[in-house]
Amino acid sequence: MRDEPAIPLIFRVISLLTLTILLVPVVIVVLAGLNSGDYLTFPPQGFSLRWVYAFLTSPTFLSAYGVSFLVAAISTAISTVLGTMAALFLSRASGTLVGMLRAFFMMPIVLPGVVLGLALYVFYVTSGIGLARSLTGLVIGHVIVTCPFVIATVTASLVGFDRSLEEAARSLGASPFTAFRLITLKIIAPAISAGTIFAFIISFGQFEVTLFLSSPNLQTLPMTMYVALRYAFEPTAAAAGIFAILLVVVSMIATSKLVNLKRIFGG
């Protein structure tokens, strides 16, 4: 086995500086949520769990947390199935339309969330199909946003995939579905798991699309935090952010345990 080349010192310094910049807002949110004062301030006036307790006993925030988890779970399940199917098609099809389809599937990542949310809301209202301000309409919006992440992850794992493995299974009597289930699906399973967790994190923290598709009776956690900070500048919203951060951290730890991301992306 060949040794990997050493990373230059300048790149290590830049990476450490970038990571520090990215983590500073997270640390500020955590410290603000543990503030003992009556208002959301930084540096905190002291440390206390009073606002964490306020979050855990708040029916508004707990309900919003549950709605976010429900929407993220449904959206992730749908995105995983559709994204995997789309990735398999894009990796095996050929022709001039494949590139156009790939760009079309990736478009929600490029488009600003405000534009996408407004477009969906206008479509729901003008079409009269009854999806405006509904759970189904909100899930559709989140699926559109999260599906490209599953497609990108699974497609990366299919680059260089040896189709002769499936052909060998078929020659031994396996049906097309059996060959796919026992060969292809096992090979791309880590990538599907990674795409699933990425989609869940993106959906749970989605704000722009939710801003246009949610209703007063269907508030997700980011929307509730936005409203709380707009009308009552108290640290309960920061305490809610602590639990959102914990969910993301747990998801990333699960990703690192279940998936070798370096192998998926060709490292």
PDB file of N, CA and C in Angstrom, residues 9-89:
ATOM      1  N   LEU A   9       1.531  22.372   5.369  1.00  0.00           N
ATOM      2  CA  LEU A   9       1.188  23.078   6.593  1.00  0.00           C
ATOM      3  C   LEU A   9       0.206  24.209   6.343  1.00  0.00           C
ATOM      4  N   ILE A  10       0.353  24.913   5.220  1.00  0.00           N
ATOM      5  CA  ILE A  10      -0.521  26.047   4.936  1.00  0.00           C
ATOM      6  C   ILE A  10      -1.968  25.597   4.793  1.00  0.00           C
ATOM      7  N   PHE A  11      -2.181  24.429   4.191  1.00  0.00           N
ATOM      8  CA  PHE A  11      -3.540  23.916   4.044  1.00  0.00           C
ATOM      9  C   PHE A  11      -4.112  23.470   5.387  1.00  0.00           C
ATOM     10  N   ARG A  12      -3.257  22.950   6.262  1.00  0.00           N
ATOM     11  CA  ARG A  12      -3.716  22.581   7.605  1.00  0.00           C
ATOM     12  C   ARG A  12      -4.150  23.815   8.383  1.00  0.00           C
ATOM     13  N   VAL A  13      -3.369  24.883   8.263  1.00  0.00           N
ATOM     14  CA  VAL A  13      -3.709  26.121   8.968  1.00  0.00           C
ATOM     15  C   VAL A  13      -5.009  26.690   8.438  1.00  0.00           C
ATOM     16  N   ILE A  14      -5.160  26.715   7.106  1.00  0.00           N
ATOM     17  CA  ILE A  14      -6.389  27.240   6.510  1.00  0.00           C
ATOM     18  C   ILE A  14      -7.593  26.405   6.924  1.00  0.00           C
ATOM     19  N   SER A  15      -7.432  25.085   6.961  1.00  0.00           N
ATOM     20  CA  SER A  15      -8.539  24.204   7.365  1.00  0.00           C
ATOM     21  C   SER A  15      -8.925  24.450   8.814  1.00  0.00           C
ATOM     22  N   LEU A  16      -7.921  24.604   9.681  1.00  0.00           N
ATOM     23  CA  LEU A  16      -8.205  24.863  11.093  1.00  0.00           C
ATOM     24  C   LEU A  16      -8.889  26.208  11.271  1.00  0.00           C
ATOM     25  N   LEU A  17      -8.447  27.222  10.536  1.00  0.00           N
ATOM     26  CA  LEU A  17      -9.070  28.541  10.620  1.00  0.00           C
ATOM     27  C   LEU A  17     -10.510  28.494  10.119  1.00  0.00           C
ATOM     28  N   THR A  18     -10.753  27.786   9.027  1.00  0.00           N
ATOM     29  CA  THR A  18     -12.106  27.660   8.482  1.00  0.00           C
ATOM     30  C   THR A  18     -13.024  26.938   9.453  1.00  0.00           C
ATOM     31  N   LEU A  19     -12.515  25.849  10.044  1.00  0.00           N
ATOM     32  CA  LEU A  19     -13.316  25.102  11.011  1.00  0.00           C
ATOM     33  C   LEU A  19     -13.648  25.958  12.223  1.00  0.00           C
ATOM     34  N   THR A  20     -12.694  26.774  12.669  1.00  0.00           N
ATOM     35  CA  THR A  20     -12.944  27.656  13.805  1.00  0.00           C
ATOM     36  C   THR A  20     -14.032  28.669  13.490  1.00  0.00           C
ATOM     37  N   ILE A  21     -13.965  29.259  12.290  1.00  0.00           N
ATOM     38  CA  ILE A  21     -14.972  30.240  11.883  1.00  0.00           C
ATOM     39  C   ILE A  21     -16.358  29.611  11.822  1.00  0.00           C
ATOM     40  N   LEU A  22     -16.424  28.366  11.352  1.00  0.00           N
ATOM     41  CA  LEU A  22     -17.713  27.687  11.251  1.00  0.00           C
ATOM     42  C   LEU A  22     -18.269  27.300  12.617  1.00  0.00           C
ATOM     43  N   LEU A  23     -17.390  27.025  13.567  1.00  0.00           N
ATOM     44  CA  LEU A  23     -17.845  26.576  14.885  1.00  0.00           C
ATOM     45  C   LEU A  23     -18.180  27.724  15.825  1.00  0.00           C
ATOM     46  N   VAL A  24     -17.681  28.922  15.556  1.00  0.00           N
ATOM     47  CA  VAL A  24     -17.939  30.052  16.448  1.00  0.00           C
ATOM     48  C   VAL A  24     -19.433  30.328  16.609  1.00  0.00           C
ATOM     49  N   PRO A  25     -20.241  30.396  15.519  1.00  0.00           N
ATOM     50  CA  PRO A  25     -21.688  30.616  15.719  1.00  0.00           C
ATOM     51  C   PRO A  25     -22.354  29.514  16.538  1.00  0.00           C
ATOM     52  N   VAL A  26     -21.896  28.278  16.369  1.00  0.00           N
ATOM     53  CA  VAL A  26     -22.472  27.170  17.133  1.00  0.00           C
ATOM     54  C   VAL A  26     -22.196  27.353  18.618  1.00  0.00           C
ATOM     55  N   VAL A  27     -20.968  27.737  18.950  1.00  0.00           N
ATOM     56  CA  VAL A  27     -20.610  27.963  20.354  1.00  0.00           C
ATOM     57  C   VAL A  27     -21.415  29.118  20.938  1.00  0.00           C
ATOM     58  N   ILE A  28     -21.617  30.170  20.146  1.00  0.00           N
ATOM     59  CA  ILE A  28     -22.388  31.323  20.619  1.00  0.00           C
ATOM     60  C   ILE A  28     -23.829  30.922  20.920  1.00  0.00           C
ATOM     61  N   VAL A  29     -24.429  30.104  20.043  1.00  0.00           N
ATOM     62  CA  VAL A  29     -25.804  29.649  20.274  1.00  0.00           C
ATOM     63  C   VAL A  29     -25.904  28.831  21.548  1.00  0.00           C
ATOM     64  N   VAL A  30     -24.955  27.936  21.761  1.00  0.00           N
ATOM     65  CA  VAL A  30     -24.978  27.091  22.956  1.00  0.00           C
ATOM     66  C   VAL A  30     -24.828  27.941  24.216  1.00  0.00           C
ATOM     67  N   LEU A  31     -23.892  28.860  24.207  1.00  0.00           N
ATOM     68  CA  LEU A  31     -23.695  29.709  25.384  1.00  0.00           C
ATOM     69  C   LEU A  31     -24.884  30.627  25.628  1.00  0.00           C
ATOM     70  N   ALA A  32     -25.494  31.129  24.539  1.00  0.00           N
ATOM     71  CA  ALA A  32     -26.675  31.981  24.698  1.00  0.00           C
ATOM     72  C   ALA A  32     -27.853  31.192  25.253  1.00  0.00           C
ATOM     73  N   GLY A  33     -27.958  29.918  24.879  1.00  0.00           N
ATOM     74  CA  GLY A  33     -29.036  29.093  25.413  1.00  0.00           C
ATOM     75  C   GLY A  33     -28.852  28.745  26.873  1.00  0.00           C
ATOM     76  N   LEU A  34     -27.622  28.831  27.364  1.00  0.00           N
ATOM     77  CA  LEU A  34     -27.337  28.558  28.779  1.00  0.00           C
ATOM     78  C   LEU A  34     -27.236  29.839  29.596  1.00  0.00           C
ATOM     79  N   ASN A  35     -27.669  30.942  29.025  1.00  0.00           N
ATOM     80  CA  ASN A  35     -27.602  32.235  29.698  1.00  0.00           C
ATOM     81  C   ASN A  35     -28.574  32.274  30.879  1.00  0.00           C
ATOM     82  N   SER A  36     -28.137  32.855  31.953  1.00  0.00           N
ATOM     83  CA  SER A  36     -29.002  32.978  33.133  1.00  0.00           C
ATOM     84  C   SER A  36     -29.782  34.278  33.155  1.00  0.00           C
ATOM     85  N   GLY A  37     -29.521  35.172  32.205  1.00  0.00           N
ATOM     86  CA  GLY A  37     -30.228  36.441  32.158  1.00  0.00           C
ATOM     87  C   GLY A  37     -31.628  36.298  31.586  1.00  0.00           C
ATOM     88  N   ASP A  38     -32.340  37.406  31.543  1.00  0.00           N
ATOM     89  CA  ASP A  38     -33.720  37.415  31.060  1.00  0.00           C
ATOM     90  C   ASP A  38     -33.822  37.667  29.556  1.00  0.00           C
ATOM     91  N   TYR A  39     -32.724  38.053  28.936  1.00  0.00           N
ATOM     92  CA  TYR A  39     -32.751  38.367  27.513  1.00  0.00           C
ATOM     93  C   TYR A  39     -31.606  37.651  26.800  1.00  0.00           C
ATOM     94  N   LEU A  40     -31.765  37.539  25.497  1.00  0.00           N
ATOM     95  CA  LEU A  40     -30.766  36.861  24.672  1.00  0.00           C
ATOM     96  C   LEU A  40     -29.583  37.791  24.456  1.00  0.00           C
ATOM     97  N   THR A  41     -28.520  37.569  25.185  1.00  0.00           N
ATOM     98  CA  THR A  41     -27.337  38.408  25.110  1.00  0.00           C
ATOM     99  C   THR A  41     -26.081  37.545  25.042  1.00  0.00           C
ATOM    100  N   PHE A  42     -25.037  38.136  24.512  1.00  0.00           N
ATOM    101  CA  PHE A  42     -23.728  37.484  24.487  1.00  0.00           C
ATOM    102  C   PHE A  42     -22.659  38.548  24.679  1.00  0.00           C
ATOM    103  N   PRO A  43     -21.720  38.322  25.569  1.00  0.00           N
ATOM    104  CA  PRO A  43     -21.509  37.133  26.413  1.00  0.00           C
ATOM    105  C   PRO A  43     -22.647  36.938  27.425  1.00  0.00           C
ATOM    106  N   PRO A  44     -22.863  35.702  27.843  1.00  0.00           N
ATOM    107  CA  PRO A  44     -23.958  35.438  28.788  1.00  0.00           C
ATOM    108  C   PRO A  44     -23.699  36.070  30.146  1.00  0.00           C
ATOM    109  N   GLN A  45     -24.763  36.442  30.810  1.00  0.00           N
ATOM    110  CA  GLN A  45     -24.659  37.054  32.135  1.00  0.00           C
ATOM    111  C   GLN A  45     -24.333  36.028  33.215  1.00  0.00           C
ATOM    112  N   GLY A  46     -24.432  34.786  32.880  1.00  0.00           N
ATOM    113  CA  GLY A  46     -24.169  33.690  33.804  1.00  0.00           C
ATOM    114  C   GLY A  46     -24.654  32.418  33.141  1.00  0.00           C
ATOM    115  N   PHE A  47     -24.484  31.324  33.784  1.00  0.00           N
ATOM    116  CA  PHE A  47     -24.872  30.045  33.204  1.00  0.00           C
ATOM    117  C   PHE A  47     -25.970  29.407  34.038  1.00  0.00           C
ATOM    118  N   SER A  48     -27.006  28.965  33.320  1.00  0.00           N
ATOM    119  CA  SER A  48     -28.146  28.350  33.985  1.00  0.00           C
ATOM    120  C   SER A  48     -28.888  27.472  32.986  1.00  0.00           C
ATOM    121  N   LEU A  49     -29.632  26.528  33.526  1.00  0.00           N
ATOM    122  CA  LEU A  49     -30.455  25.647  32.683  1.00  0.00           C
ATOM    123  C   LEU A  49     -31.919  26.095  32.642  1.00  0.00           C
ATOM    124  N   ARG A  50     -32.195  27.311  33.062  1.00  0.00           N
ATOM    125  CA  ARG A  50     -33.581  27.769  33.148  1.00  0.00           C
ATOM    126  C   ARG A  50     -34.242  27.822  31.773  1.00  0.00           C
ATOM    127  N   TRP A  51     -33.482  28.214  30.747  1.00  0.00           N
ATOM    128  CA  TRP A  51     -34.081  28.310  29.411  1.00  0.00           C
ATOM    129  C   TRP A  51     -34.150  26.954  28.722  1.00  0.00           C
ATOM    130  N   VAL A  52     -33.256  26.061  29.091  1.00  0.00           N
ATOM    131  CA  VAL A  52     -33.379  24.679  28.606  1.00  0.00           C
ATOM    132  C   VAL A  52     -34.639  24.048  29.184  1.00  0.00           C
ATOM    133  N   TYR A  53     -34.872  24.282  30.458  1.00  0.00           N
ATOM    134  CA  TYR A  53     -36.105  23.791  31.088  1.00  0.00           C
ATOM    135  C   TYR A  53     -37.328  24.458  30.461  1.00  0.00           C
ATOM    136  N   ALA A  54     -37.215  25.756  30.140  1.00  0.00           N
ATOM    137  CA  ALA A  54     -38.329  26.459  29.497  1.00  0.00           C
ATOM    138  C   ALA A  54     -38.648  25.847  28.139  1.00  0.00           C
ATOM    139  N   PHE A  55     -37.617  25.432  27.417  1.00  0.00           N
ATOM    140  CA  PHE A  55     -37.853  24.769  26.127  1.00  0.00           C
ATOM    141  C   PHE A  55     -38.530  23.418  26.324  1.00  0.00           C
ATOM    142  N   LEU A  56     -38.039  22.658  27.290  1.00  0.00           N
ATOM    143  CA  LEU A  56     -38.582  21.314  27.519  1.00  0.00           C
ATOM    144  C   LEU A  56     -40.009  21.340  28.052  1.00  0.00           C
ATOM    145  N   THR A  57     -40.426  22.457  28.613  1.00  0.00           N
ATOM    146  CA  THR A  57     -41.794  22.579  29.137  1.00  0.00           C
ATOM    147  C   THR A  57     -42.675  23.469  28.270  1.00  0.00           C
ATOM    148  N   SER A  58     -42.160  23.900  27.138  1.00  0.00           N
ATOM    149  CA  SER A  58     -42.932  24.774  26.252  1.00  0.00           C
ATOM    150  C   SER A  58     -43.699  23.938  25.230  1.00  0.00           C
ATOM    151  N   PRO A  59     -45.025  23.963  25.252  1.00  0.00           N
ATOM    152  CA  PRO A  59     -45.785  23.198  24.254  1.00  0.00           C
ATOM    153  C   PRO A  59     -45.559  23.715  22.837  1.00  0.00           C
ATOM    154  N   THR A  60     -45.276  25.003  22.696  1.00  0.00           N
ATOM    155  CA  THR A  60     -45.051  25.570  21.369  1.00  0.00           C
ATOM    156  C   THR A  60     -43.776  25.032  20.742  1.00  0.00           C
ATOM    157  N   PHE A  61     -42.679  25.086  21.492  1.00  0.00           N
ATOM    158  CA  PHE A  61     -41.405  24.625  20.951  1.00  0.00           C
ATOM    159  C   PHE A  61     -41.363  23.108  20.803  1.00  0.00           C
ATOM    160  N   LEU A  62     -41.927  22.386  21.759  1.00  0.00           N
ATOM    161  CA  LEU A  62     -41.932  20.924  21.642  1.00  0.00           C
ATOM    162  C   LEU A  62     -42.782  20.465  20.467  1.00  0.00           C
ATOM    163  N   SER A  63     -43.916  21.132  20.254  1.00  0.00           N
ATOM    164  CA  SER A  63     -44.755  20.803  19.106  1.00  0.00           C
ATOM    165  C   SER A  63     -44.026  21.085  17.800  1.00  0.00           C
ATOM    166  N   ALA A  64     -43.324  22.230  17.752  1.00  0.00           N
ATOM    167  CA  ALA A  64     -42.572  22.571  16.544  1.00  0.00           C
ATOM    168  C   ALA A  64     -41.439  21.580  16.304  1.00  0.00           C
ATOM    169  N   TYR A  65     -40.784  21.154  17.378  1.00  0.00           N
ATOM    170  CA  TYR A  65     -39.718  20.150  17.253  1.00  0.00           C
ATOM    171  C   TYR A  65     -40.284  18.846  16.691  1.00  0.00           C
ATOM    172  N   GLY A  66     -41.461  18.464  17.183  1.00  0.00           N
ATOM    173  CA  GLY A  66     -42.095  17.252  16.671  1.00  0.00           C
ATOM    174  C   GLY A  66     -42.499  17.371  15.215  1.00  0.00           C
ATOM    175  N   VAL A  67     -43.014  18.544  14.826  1.00  0.00           N
ATOM    176  CA  VAL A  67     -43.393  18.764  13.422  1.00  0.00           C
ATOM    177  C   VAL A  67     -42.169  18.704  12.525  1.00  0.00           C
ATOM    178  N   SER A  68     -41.078  19.337  12.952  1.00  0.00           N
ATOM    179  CA  SER A  68     -39.844  19.301  12.163  1.00  0.00           C
ATOM    180  C   SER A  68     -39.337  17.875  12.004  1.00  0.00           C
ATOM    181  N   PHE A  69     -39.392  17.104  13.091  1.00  0.00           N
ATOM    182  CA  PHE A  69     -38.932  15.718  13.027  1.00  0.00           C
ATOM    183  C   PHE A  69     -39.827  14.896  12.106  1.00  0.00           C
ATOM    184  N   LEU A  70     -41.138  15.107  12.187  1.00  0.00           N
ATOM    185  CA  LEU A  70     -42.073  14.355  11.346  1.00  0.00           C
ATOM    186  C   LEU A  70     -41.874  14.683   9.871  1.00  0.00           C
ATOM    187  N   VAL A  71     -41.814  15.978   9.561  1.00  0.00           N
ATOM    188  CA  VAL A  71     -41.629  16.399   8.164  1.00  0.00           C
ATOM    189  C   VAL A  71     -40.299  15.893   7.624  1.00  0.00           C
ATOM    190  N   ALA A  72     -39.244  15.998   8.459  1.00  0.00           N
ATOM    191  CA  ALA A  72     -37.930  15.539   8.020  1.00  0.00           C
ATOM    192  C   ALA A  72     -37.919  14.030   7.791  1.00  0.00           C
ATOM    193  N   ALA A  73     -38.588  13.275   8.657  1.00  0.00           N
ATOM    194  CA  ALA A  73     -38.612  11.817   8.509  1.00  0.00           C
ATOM    195  C   ALA A  73     -39.350  11.405   7.233  1.00  0.00           C
ATOM    196  N   ILE A  74     -40.519  12.009   6.994  1.00  0.00           N
ATOM    197  CA  ILE A  74     -41.280  11.662   5.782  1.00  0.00           C
ATOM    198  C   ILE A  74     -40.537  12.088   4.533  1.00  0.00           C
ATOM    199  N   SER A  75     -40.008  13.305   4.550  1.00  0.00           N
ATOM    200  CA  SER A  75     -39.288  13.814   3.382  1.00  0.00           C
ATOM    201  C   SER A  75     -38.047  12.978   3.096  1.00  0.00           C
ATOM    202  N   THR A  76     -37.350  12.574   4.143  1.00  0.00           N
ATOM    203  CA  THR A  76     -36.139  11.776   3.968  1.00  0.00           C
ATOM    204  C   THR A  76     -36.457  10.413   3.375  1.00  0.00           C
ATOM    205  N   ALA A  77     -37.523   9.782   3.841  1.00  0.00           N
ATOM    206  CA  ALA A  77     -37.898   8.468   3.308  1.00  0.00           C
ATOM    207  C   ALA A  77     -38.224   8.557   1.815  1.00  0.00           C
ATOM    208  N   ILE A  78     -38.998   9.577   1.449  1.00  0.00           N
ATOM    209  CA  ILE A  78     -39.365   9.741   0.035  1.00  0.00           C
ATOM    210  C   ILE A  78     -38.144  10.102  -0.796  1.00  0.00           C
ATOM    211  N   SER A  79     -37.322  11.017  -0.284  1.00  0.00           N
ATOM    212  CA  SER A  79     -36.136  11.442  -1.033  1.00  0.00           C
ATOM    213  C   SER A  79     -35.155  10.304  -1.223  1.00  0.00           C
ATOM    214  N   THR A  80     -35.042   9.430  -0.227  1.00  0.00           N
ATOM    215  CA  THR A  80     -34.113   8.308  -0.345  1.00  0.00           C
ATOM    216  C   THR A  80     -34.519   7.368  -1.471  1.00  0.00           C
ATOM    217  N   VAL A  81     -35.806   7.062  -1.546  1.00  0.00           N
ATOM    218  CA  VAL A  81     -36.280   6.154  -2.601  1.00  0.00           C
ATOM    219  C   VAL A  81     -36.164   6.811  -3.973  1.00  0.00           C
ATOM    220  N   LEU A  82     -36.696   8.030  -4.102  1.00  0.00           N
ATOM    221  CA  LEU A  82     -36.670   8.705  -5.398  1.00  0.00           C
ATOM    222  C   LEU A  82     -35.242   9.044  -5.821  1.00  0.00           C
ATOM    223  N   GLY A  83     -34.431   9.515  -4.870  1.00  0.00           N
ATOM    224  CA  GLY A  83     -33.057   9.878  -5.201  1.00  0.00           C
ATOM    225  C   GLY A  83     -32.229   8.686  -5.638  1.00  0.00           C
ATOM    226  N   THR A  84     -32.409   7.547  -4.977  1.00  0.00           N
ATOM    227  CA  THR A  84     -31.676   6.342  -5.369  1.00  0.00           C
ATOM    228  C   THR A  84     -32.095   5.880  -6.754  1.00  0.00           C
ATOM    229  N   MET A  85     -33.382   5.890  -7.042  1.00  0.00           N
ATOM    230  CA  MET A  85     -33.859   5.501  -8.365  1.00  0.00           C
ATOM    231  C   MET A  85     -33.325   6.442  -9.436  1.00  0.00           C
ATOM    232  N   ALA A  86     -33.343   7.742  -9.161  1.00  0.00           N
ATOM    233  CA  ALA A  86     -32.833   8.709 -10.132  1.00  0.00           C
ATOM    234  C   ALA A  86     -31.335   8.531 -10.360  1.00  0.00           C
ATOM    235  N   ALA A  87     -30.584   8.269  -9.286  1.00  0.00           N
ATOM    236  CA  ALA A  87     -29.142   8.072  -9.423  1.00  0.00           C
ATOM    237  C   ALA A  87     -28.825   6.830 -10.255  1.00  0.00           C
ATOM    238  N   LEU A  88     -29.572   5.762 -10.031  1.00  0.00           N
ATOM    239  CA  LEU A  88     -29.365   4.545 -10.824  1.00  0.00           C
ATOM    240  C   LEU A  88     -29.661   4.803 -12.292  1.00  0.00           C
ATOM    241  N   PHE A  89     -30.718   5.546 -12.572  1.00  0.00           N
ATOM    242  CA  PHE A  89     -31.053   5.848 -13.963  1.00  0.00           C
ATOM    243  C   PHE A  89     -29.980   6.715 -14.610  1.00  0.00           C
TER     244      PHE A  89
END
